């Protein structure tokens, strides 16, 4: 424990400071913008109607987003449907992302680089704002970062596919450009082992992420395709 503190003491200071600032008076303001209201509404409606297969809004089936984030928000609701509880998972994901960036940079570069990278992340307005909101963006970013970290860390194929699948189930096909980018990296050094690893990762990704999509297509067909693919992905 002493060696761990010695190695990561800057990170502990950063996380404790940021965690306090992000959580301080977190529940003071009501859910005030569209994203917070809609995502909180999805989660509350899911529990209210005991329908955990997909999101609904005022009795309407909505397929713009996969339901994983609404599933996550079921846990804080066990302690009450308050603004603080509903926003807390985002803060935890934000701190995990910040810590992951630090550890990645320290392991692959240096401690100074890790501190600088963490502080630079905290200068991003979008990161700071969305870290204290009911929103999918921070958790999605966390899963994307962990997927790439797993890939470069001795090619942990299963973990890469798992995190990409989680990102898919958080924000839908927004994960596609990142998987495409990973594929392009295999073309830099075109070896058989690289393509084999990518195919293995893709199989894990599909095994986890595909069942829900197939179920929604079989159950709702054109309605699902229109909302999920055409309106939310192609048009946007």
PDB file of C-alpha atoms in Angstrom:
ATOM      1  CA  UNK A   1       0.000   0.000   0.000  1.00  0.00           C
ATOM      2  CA  UNK A   2       2.876   2.362   0.832  1.00  0.00           C
ATOM      3  CA  UNK A   3       4.550   1.692  -2.523  1.00  0.00           C
ATOM      4  CA  UNK A   4       1.225   2.176  -4.300  1.00  0.00           C
ATOM      5  CA  UNK A   5       0.721   5.549  -2.627  1.00  0.00           C
ATOM      6  CA  UNK A   6       4.269   6.576  -3.473  1.00  0.00           C
ATOM      7  CA  UNK A   7       3.748   5.662  -7.124  1.00  0.00           C
ATOM      8  CA  UNK A   8       0.339   7.291  -7.575  1.00  0.00           C
ATOM      9  CA  UNK A   9       0.190  10.058  -4.982  1.00  0.00           C
ATOM     10  CA  UNK A  10      -0.408  12.809  -7.595  1.00  0.00           C
ATOM     11  CA  UNK A  11      -3.351  10.824  -8.935  1.00  0.00           C
ATOM     12  CA  UNK A  12      -4.854  10.436  -5.464  1.00  0.00           C
ATOM     13  CA  UNK A  13      -4.642  14.188  -4.924  1.00  0.00           C
ATOM     14  CA  UNK A  14      -6.218  14.905  -8.322  1.00  0.00           C
ATOM     15  CA  UNK A  15      -9.043  12.386  -7.876  1.00  0.00           C
ATOM     16  CA  UNK A  16      -9.891  13.467  -4.336  1.00  0.00           C
ATOM     17  CA  UNK A  17      -9.928  17.155  -5.318  1.00  0.00           C
ATOM     18  CA  UNK A  18     -11.927  16.644  -8.499  1.00  0.00           C
ATOM     19  CA  UNK A  19     -14.284  14.187  -6.815  1.00  0.00           C
ATOM     20  CA  UNK A  20     -15.085  16.731  -4.119  1.00  0.00           C
ATOM     21  CA  UNK A  21     -15.596  19.574  -6.598  1.00  0.00           C
ATOM     22  CA  UNK A  22     -17.784  17.470  -8.888  1.00  0.00           C
ATOM     23  CA  UNK A  23     -19.951  16.033  -6.115  1.00  0.00           C
ATOM     24  CA  UNK A  24     -20.208  19.192  -3.995  1.00  0.00           C
ATOM     25  CA  UNK A  25     -23.859  20.285  -4.121  1.00  0.00           C
ATOM     26  CA  UNK A  26     -24.461  17.812  -6.933  1.00  0.00           C
ATOM     27  CA  UNK A  27     -28.129  17.469  -6.093  1.00  0.00           C
ATOM     28  CA  UNK A  28     -28.761  21.193  -5.646  1.00  0.00           C
ATOM     29  CA  UNK A  29     -30.136  21.851  -9.137  1.00  0.00           C
ATOM     30  CA  UNK A  30     -33.048  20.036 -10.708  1.00  0.00           C
ATOM     31  CA  UNK A  31     -32.612  18.077 -13.923  1.00  0.00           C
ATOM     32  CA  UNK A  32     -32.609  21.085 -16.192  1.00  0.00           C
ATOM     33  CA  UNK A  33     -31.677  20.245 -19.785  1.00  0.00           C
ATOM     34  CA  UNK A  34     -33.089  17.876 -22.393  1.00  0.00           C
ATOM     35  CA  UNK A  35     -30.403  15.187 -22.042  1.00  0.00           C
ATOM     36  CA  UNK A  36     -30.762  14.928 -18.283  1.00  0.00           C
ATOM     37  CA  UNK A  37     -34.533  14.822 -18.440  1.00  0.00           C
ATOM     38  CA  UNK A  38     -34.746  12.278 -21.235  1.00  0.00           C
ATOM     39  CA  UNK A  39     -32.146   9.855 -19.854  1.00  0.00           C
ATOM     40  CA  UNK A  40     -33.498  10.062 -16.320  1.00  0.00           C
ATOM     41  CA  UNK A  41     -36.987   9.618 -17.767  1.00  0.00           C
ATOM     42  CA  UNK A  42     -35.878   6.490 -19.616  1.00  0.00           C
ATOM     43  CA  UNK A  43     -34.489   4.976 -16.423  1.00  0.00           C
ATOM     44  CA  UNK A  44     -37.476   5.873 -14.245  1.00  0.00           C
ATOM     45  CA  UNK A  45     -39.958   4.681 -16.876  1.00  0.00           C
ATOM     46  CA  UNK A  46     -38.041   1.417 -17.262  1.00  0.00           C
ATOM     47  CA  UNK A  47     -38.427   0.665 -13.578  1.00  0.00           C
ATOM     48  CA  UNK A  48     -41.994   1.987 -13.370  1.00  0.00           C
ATOM     49  CA  UNK A  49     -43.302  -0.176 -16.210  1.00  0.00           C
ATOM     50  CA  UNK A  50     -40.976  -3.110 -15.501  1.00  0.00           C
ATOM     51  CA  UNK A  51     -39.778  -3.055 -19.114  1.00  0.00           C
ATOM     52  CA  UNK A  52     -36.023  -3.516 -19.222  1.00  0.00           C
ATOM     53  CA  UNK A  53     -35.682  -4.437 -22.889  1.00  0.00           C
ATOM     54  CA  UNK A  54     -35.677  -0.926 -24.355  1.00  0.00           C
ATOM     55  CA  UNK A  55     -36.302   2.714 -23.529  1.00  0.00           C
ATOM     56  CA  UNK A  56     -39.772   4.218 -23.475  1.00  0.00           C
ATOM     57  CA  UNK A  57     -41.093   7.766 -23.124  1.00  0.00           C
ATOM     58  CA  UNK A  58     -44.708   8.487 -22.195  1.00  0.00           C
ATOM     59  CA  UNK A  59     -45.678   5.006 -23.331  1.00  0.00           C
ATOM     60  CA  UNK A  60     -43.858   5.274 -26.679  1.00  0.00           C
ATOM     61  CA  UNK A  61     -41.131   2.829 -27.699  1.00  0.00           C
ATOM     62  CA  UNK A  62     -37.867   4.646 -28.355  1.00  0.00           C
ATOM     63  CA  UNK A  63     -34.831   3.026 -29.967  1.00  0.00           C
ATOM     64  CA  UNK A  64     -32.491   5.980 -30.477  1.00  0.00           C
ATOM     65  CA  UNK A  65     -30.152   4.599 -27.846  1.00  0.00           C
ATOM     66  CA  UNK A  66     -29.397   1.130 -26.551  1.00  0.00           C
ATOM     67  CA  UNK A  67     -30.657   0.579 -22.985  1.00  0.00           C
ATOM     68  CA  UNK A  68     -27.395  -0.099 -21.105  1.00  0.00           C
ATOM     69  CA  UNK A  69     -27.253   3.381 -19.574  1.00  0.00           C
ATOM     70  CA  UNK A  70     -30.835   3.012 -18.351  1.00  0.00           C
ATOM     71  CA  UNK A  71     -29.830  -0.318 -16.818  1.00  0.00           C
ATOM     72  CA  UNK A  72     -26.950   1.361 -14.996  1.00  0.00           C
ATOM     73  CA  UNK A  73     -29.301   4.009 -13.614  1.00  0.00           C
ATOM     74  CA  UNK A  74     -31.440   1.334 -11.992  1.00  0.00           C
ATOM     75  CA  UNK A  75     -28.821   0.923  -9.256  1.00  0.00           C
ATOM     76  CA  UNK A  76     -28.841   4.495  -7.861  1.00  0.00           C
ATOM     77  CA  UNK A  77     -32.648   4.447  -7.948  1.00  0.00           C
ATOM     78  CA  UNK A  78     -32.521   1.795  -5.238  1.00  0.00           C
ATOM     79  CA  UNK A  79     -31.451   4.609  -2.908  1.00  0.00           C
ATOM     80  CA  UNK A  80     -34.024   7.096  -4.147  1.00  0.00           C
ATOM     81  CA  UNK A  81     -34.881   8.903  -7.385  1.00  0.00           C
ATOM     82  CA  UNK A  82     -32.972  12.073  -6.562  1.00  0.00           C
ATOM     83  CA  UNK A  83     -30.859  14.317  -8.783  1.00  0.00           C
ATOM     84  CA  UNK A  84     -27.752  13.419  -6.767  1.00  0.00           C
ATOM     85  CA  UNK A  85     -28.262   9.672  -7.130  1.00  0.00           C
ATOM     86  CA  UNK A  86     -29.007   9.820 -10.847  1.00  0.00           C
ATOM     87  CA  UNK A  87     -25.937  11.961 -11.544  1.00  0.00           C
ATOM     88  CA  UNK A  88     -23.574   9.936  -9.374  1.00  0.00           C
ATOM     89  CA  UNK A  89     -22.795   7.166 -11.942  1.00  0.00           C
ATOM     90  CA  UNK A  90     -21.560   9.825 -14.357  1.00  0.00           C
ATOM     91  CA  UNK A  91     -19.190  11.252 -11.760  1.00  0.00           C
ATOM     92  CA  UNK A  92     -17.840   7.792 -10.957  1.00  0.00           C
ATOM     93  CA  UNK A  93     -17.282   7.153 -14.672  1.00  0.00           C
ATOM     94  CA  UNK A  94     -15.628  10.558 -15.018  1.00  0.00           C
ATOM     95  CA  UNK A  95     -13.194   9.872 -12.178  1.00  0.00           C
ATOM     96  CA  UNK A  96     -12.472   6.403 -13.591  1.00  0.00           C
ATOM     97  CA  UNK A  97     -11.717   7.943 -16.996  1.00  0.00           C
ATOM     98  CA  UNK A  98      -9.470  10.553 -15.420  1.00  0.00           C
ATOM     99  CA  UNK A  99      -7.643   7.889 -13.410  1.00  0.00           C
ATOM    100  CA  UNK A 100      -7.314   5.639 -16.447  1.00  0.00           C
ATOM    101  CA  UNK A 101      -5.745   8.425 -18.501  1.00  0.00           C
ATOM    102  CA  UNK A 102      -3.274   9.078 -15.674  1.00  0.00           C
ATOM    103  CA  UNK A 103      -2.286   5.435 -15.193  1.00  0.00           C
ATOM    104  CA  UNK A 104      -1.993   4.856 -18.948  1.00  0.00           C
ATOM    105  CA  UNK A 105       0.305   7.848 -19.396  1.00  0.00           C
ATOM    106  CA  UNK A 106       2.446   6.973 -16.386  1.00  0.00           C
ATOM    107  CA  UNK A 107       2.847   3.345 -17.489  1.00  0.00           C
ATOM    108  CA  UNK A 108       3.680   4.133 -21.107  1.00  0.00           C
ATOM    109  CA  UNK A 109       5.278   7.591 -20.815  1.00  0.00           C
ATOM    110  CA  UNK A 110       6.142   9.266 -17.498  1.00  0.00           C
ATOM    111  CA  UNK A 111       4.650  10.588 -14.278  1.00  0.00           C
ATOM    112  CA  UNK A 112       5.020  14.187 -15.471  1.00  0.00           C
ATOM    113  CA  UNK A 113       3.159  13.353 -18.665  1.00  0.00           C
ATOM    114  CA  UNK A 114       0.433  11.628 -16.619  1.00  0.00           C
ATOM    115  CA  UNK A 115      -0.082  14.716 -14.448  1.00  0.00           C
ATOM    116  CA  UNK A 116      -0.092  17.011 -17.475  1.00  0.00           C
ATOM    117  CA  UNK A 117      -2.538  14.789 -19.398  1.00  0.00           C
ATOM    118  CA  UNK A 118      -4.918  14.678 -16.417  1.00  0.00           C
ATOM    119  CA  UNK A 119      -4.830  18.441 -15.975  1.00  0.00           C
ATOM    120  CA  UNK A 120      -5.340  18.977 -19.706  1.00  0.00           C
ATOM    121  CA  UNK A 121      -8.400  16.718 -19.581  1.00  0.00           C
ATOM    122  CA  UNK A 122      -9.783  18.882 -16.794  1.00  0.00           C
ATOM    123  CA  UNK A 123      -9.451  21.968 -19.013  1.00  0.00           C
ATOM    124  CA  UNK A 124     -11.934  20.523 -21.517  1.00  0.00           C
ATOM    125  CA  UNK A 125     -15.225  22.307 -20.992  1.00  0.00           C
ATOM    126  CA  UNK A 126     -17.296  19.424 -22.346  1.00  0.00           C
ATOM    127  CA  UNK A 127     -15.617  16.951 -19.985  1.00  0.00           C
ATOM    128  CA  UNK A 128     -16.212  19.104 -16.919  1.00  0.00           C
ATOM    129  CA  UNK A 129     -19.820  19.947 -17.805  1.00  0.00           C
ATOM    130  CA  UNK A 130     -20.912  16.439 -18.748  1.00  0.00           C
ATOM    131  CA  UNK A 131     -19.176  14.895 -15.735  1.00  0.00           C
ATOM    132  CA  UNK A 132     -21.928  16.216 -13.488  1.00  0.00           C
ATOM    133  CA  UNK A 133     -24.928  15.499 -15.718  1.00  0.00           C
ATOM    134  CA  UNK A 134     -27.179  12.550 -16.421  1.00  0.00           C
ATOM    135  CA  UNK A 135     -25.637  11.799 -19.800  1.00  0.00           C
ATOM    136  CA  UNK A 136     -24.157   8.935 -21.817  1.00  0.00           C
ATOM    137  CA  UNK A 137     -21.119  10.816 -23.130  1.00  0.00           C
ATOM    138  CA  UNK A 138     -18.665  10.324 -20.260  1.00  0.00           C
ATOM    139  CA  UNK A 139     -19.438   6.632 -19.772  1.00  0.00           C
ATOM    140  CA  UNK A 140     -19.219   6.078 -23.528  1.00  0.00           C
ATOM    141  CA  UNK A 141     -15.830   7.822 -23.593  1.00  0.00           C
ATOM    142  CA  UNK A 142     -14.638   5.672 -20.701  1.00  0.00           C
ATOM    143  CA  UNK A 143     -15.486   2.420 -22.487  1.00  0.00           C
ATOM    144  CA  UNK A 144     -13.840   3.612 -25.719  1.00  0.00           C
ATOM    145  CA  UNK A 145     -10.650   4.559 -23.882  1.00  0.00           C
ATOM    146  CA  UNK A 146     -10.565   1.254 -21.985  1.00  0.00           C
ATOM    147  CA  UNK A 147     -11.072  -0.639 -25.249  1.00  0.00           C
ATOM    148  CA  UNK A 148      -8.049   0.994 -26.883  1.00  0.00           C
ATOM    149  CA  UNK A 149      -5.988   0.608 -23.714  1.00  0.00           C
ATOM    150  CA  UNK A 150      -6.810  -3.094 -23.624  1.00  0.00           C
ATOM    151  CA  UNK A 151      -5.816  -3.408 -27.257  1.00  0.00           C
ATOM    152  CA  UNK A 152      -2.367  -1.863 -26.820  1.00  0.00           C
ATOM    153  CA  UNK A 153      -1.827  -3.632 -23.495  1.00  0.00           C
ATOM    154  CA  UNK A 154      -0.535  -6.989 -24.715  1.00  0.00           C
ATOM    155  CA  UNK A 155      -3.534  -7.342 -27.018  1.00  0.00           C
ATOM    156  CA  UNK A 156      -6.138  -8.245 -24.388  1.00  0.00           C
ATOM    157  CA  UNK A 157      -8.592  -9.256 -27.066  1.00  0.00           C
ATOM    158  CA  UNK A 158     -11.540 -10.234 -24.869  1.00  0.00           C
ATOM    159  CA  UNK A 159     -11.409  -7.009 -22.850  1.00  0.00           C
ATOM    160  CA  UNK A 160     -11.234  -4.903 -26.027  1.00  0.00           C
ATOM    161  CA  UNK A 161     -14.312  -6.571 -27.498  1.00  0.00           C
ATOM    162  CA  UNK A 162     -16.109  -6.347 -24.157  1.00  0.00           C
ATOM    163  CA  UNK A 163     -15.530  -2.604 -23.751  1.00  0.00           C
ATOM    164  CA  UNK A 164     -16.490  -1.879 -27.352  1.00  0.00           C
ATOM    165  CA  UNK A 165     -19.693  -3.881 -26.801  1.00  0.00           C
ATOM    166  CA  UNK A 166     -20.437  -1.857 -23.667  1.00  0.00           C
ATOM    167  CA  UNK A 167     -19.917   1.339 -25.692  1.00  0.00           C
ATOM    168  CA  UNK A 168     -22.296  -0.011 -28.339  1.00  0.00           C
ATOM    169  CA  UNK A 169     -24.930  -0.711 -25.704  1.00  0.00           C
ATOM    170  CA  UNK A 170     -24.476   2.793 -24.295  1.00  0.00           C
ATOM    171  CA  UNK A 171     -24.539   4.927 -27.445  1.00  0.00           C
ATOM    172  CA  UNK A 172     -25.386   2.628 -30.327  1.00  0.00           C
ATOM    173  CA  UNK A 173     -23.475   2.699 -33.599  1.00  0.00           C
ATOM    174  CA  UNK A 174     -21.462   5.704 -32.474  1.00  0.00           C
ATOM    175  CA  UNK A 175     -18.859   3.058 -31.650  1.00  0.00           C
ATOM    176  CA  UNK A 176     -18.376   2.205 -35.347  1.00  0.00           C
ATOM    177  CA  UNK A 177     -15.728   4.876 -36.181  1.00  0.00           C
ATOM    178  CA  UNK A 178     -13.558   3.712 -33.287  1.00  0.00           C
ATOM    179  CA  UNK A 179     -13.643   0.089 -34.374  1.00  0.00           C
ATOM    180  CA  UNK A 180     -12.839   1.239 -37.905  1.00  0.00           C
ATOM    181  CA  UNK A 181      -9.878   3.192 -36.543  1.00  0.00           C
ATOM    182  CA  UNK A 182      -8.651   0.099 -34.737  1.00  0.00           C
ATOM    183  CA  UNK A 183      -8.896  -1.849 -37.976  1.00  0.00           C
ATOM    184  CA  UNK A 184      -6.803   0.797 -39.752  1.00  0.00           C
ATOM    185  CA  UNK A 185      -4.068   0.326 -37.156  1.00  0.00           C
ATOM    186  CA  UNK A 186      -3.810  -3.317 -38.234  1.00  0.00           C
ATOM    187  CA  UNK A 187      -3.012  -2.110 -41.750  1.00  0.00           C
ATOM    188  CA  UNK A 188       0.027  -0.181 -40.556  1.00  0.00           C
ATOM    189  CA  UNK A 189       1.813  -3.458 -39.860  1.00  0.00           C
ATOM    190  CA  UNK A 190      -0.161  -5.971 -41.950  1.00  0.00           C
ATOM    191  CA  UNK A 191       0.611  -9.223 -40.209  1.00  0.00           C
ATOM    192  CA  UNK A 192      -1.605 -12.263 -40.033  1.00  0.00           C
ATOM    193  CA  UNK A 193      -1.570 -12.190 -36.235  1.00  0.00           C
ATOM    194  CA  UNK A 194      -2.890  -8.601 -36.214  1.00  0.00           C
ATOM    195  CA  UNK A 195      -5.850  -9.478 -38.414  1.00  0.00           C
ATOM    196  CA  UNK A 196      -6.488 -12.619 -36.378  1.00  0.00           C
ATOM    197  CA  UNK A 197      -6.571 -10.575 -33.168  1.00  0.00           C
ATOM    198  CA  UNK A 198      -8.959  -8.095 -34.744  1.00  0.00           C
ATOM    199  CA  UNK A 199     -11.309 -10.859 -35.896  1.00  0.00           C
ATOM    200  CA  UNK A 200     -11.259 -12.412 -32.413  1.00  0.00           C
ATOM    201  CA  UNK A 201     -12.030  -9.026 -30.868  1.00  0.00           C
ATOM    202  CA  UNK A 202     -14.861  -8.499 -33.358  1.00  0.00           C
ATOM    203  CA  UNK A 203     -16.349 -11.888 -32.480  1.00  0.00           C
ATOM    204  CA  UNK A 204     -16.407 -10.984 -28.781  1.00  0.00           C
ATOM    205  CA  UNK A 205     -17.932  -7.607 -29.641  1.00  0.00           C
ATOM    206  CA  UNK A 206     -20.698  -9.173 -31.728  1.00  0.00           C
ATOM    207  CA  UNK A 207     -21.367 -11.983 -29.253  1.00  0.00           C
ATOM    208  CA  UNK A 208     -22.130  -9.425 -26.546  1.00  0.00           C
ATOM    209  CA  UNK A 209     -23.672  -6.590 -28.534  1.00  0.00           C
ATOM    210  CA  UNK A 210     -25.599  -8.378 -31.278  1.00  0.00           C
ATOM    211  CA  UNK A 211     -28.297 -10.291 -29.284  1.00  0.00           C
ATOM    212  CA  UNK A 212     -30.157  -7.169 -28.133  1.00  0.00           C
ATOM    213  CA  UNK A 213     -30.099  -5.707 -31.636  1.00  0.00           C
ATOM    214  CA  UNK A 214     -31.417  -8.921 -33.158  1.00  0.00           C
ATOM    215  CA  UNK A 215     -34.165  -9.123 -30.535  1.00  0.00           C
ATOM    216  CA  UNK A 216     -35.248  -5.548 -31.223  1.00  0.00           C
ATOM    217  CA  UNK A 217     -35.250  -6.161 -34.968  1.00  0.00           C
ATOM    218  CA  UNK A 218     -37.272  -9.358 -34.681  1.00  0.00           C
ATOM    219  CA  UNK A 219     -39.726  -7.741 -32.270  1.00  0.00           C
ATOM    220  CA  UNK A 220     -40.137  -4.270 -33.782  1.00  0.00           C
ATOM    221  CA  UNK A 221     -38.648  -4.569 -37.291  1.00  0.00           C
ATOM    222  CA  UNK A 222     -39.239  -1.374 -39.340  1.00  0.00           C
ATOM    223  CA  UNK A 223     -39.856   0.769 -36.256  1.00  0.00           C
ATOM    224  CA  UNK A 224     -36.494  -0.245 -34.824  1.00  0.00           C
ATOM    225  CA  UNK A 225     -34.630   0.206 -38.124  1.00  0.00           C
ATOM    226  CA  UNK A 226     -36.153   3.643 -38.694  1.00  0.00           C
ATOM    227  CA  UNK A 227     -35.317   5.001 -35.233  1.00  0.00           C
ATOM    228  CA  UNK A 228     -32.039   3.237 -34.531  1.00  0.00           C
ATOM    229  CA  UNK A 229     -30.353   3.268 -37.947  1.00  0.00           C
ATOM    230  CA  UNK A 230     -32.026   5.919 -40.093  1.00  0.00           C
ATOM    231  CA  UNK A 231     -33.011   8.699 -37.683  1.00  0.00           C
ATOM    232  CA  UNK A 232     -30.338   8.371 -35.008  1.00  0.00           C
ATOM    233  CA  UNK A 233     -27.335   7.213 -37.028  1.00  0.00           C
ATOM    234  CA  UNK A 234     -27.663   7.938 -40.757  1.00  0.00           C
ATOM    235  CA  UNK A 235     -29.440  11.306 -40.556  1.00  0.00           C
ATOM    236  CA  UNK A 236     -27.368  12.571 -37.644  1.00  0.00           C
TER     237      UNK A 236
END
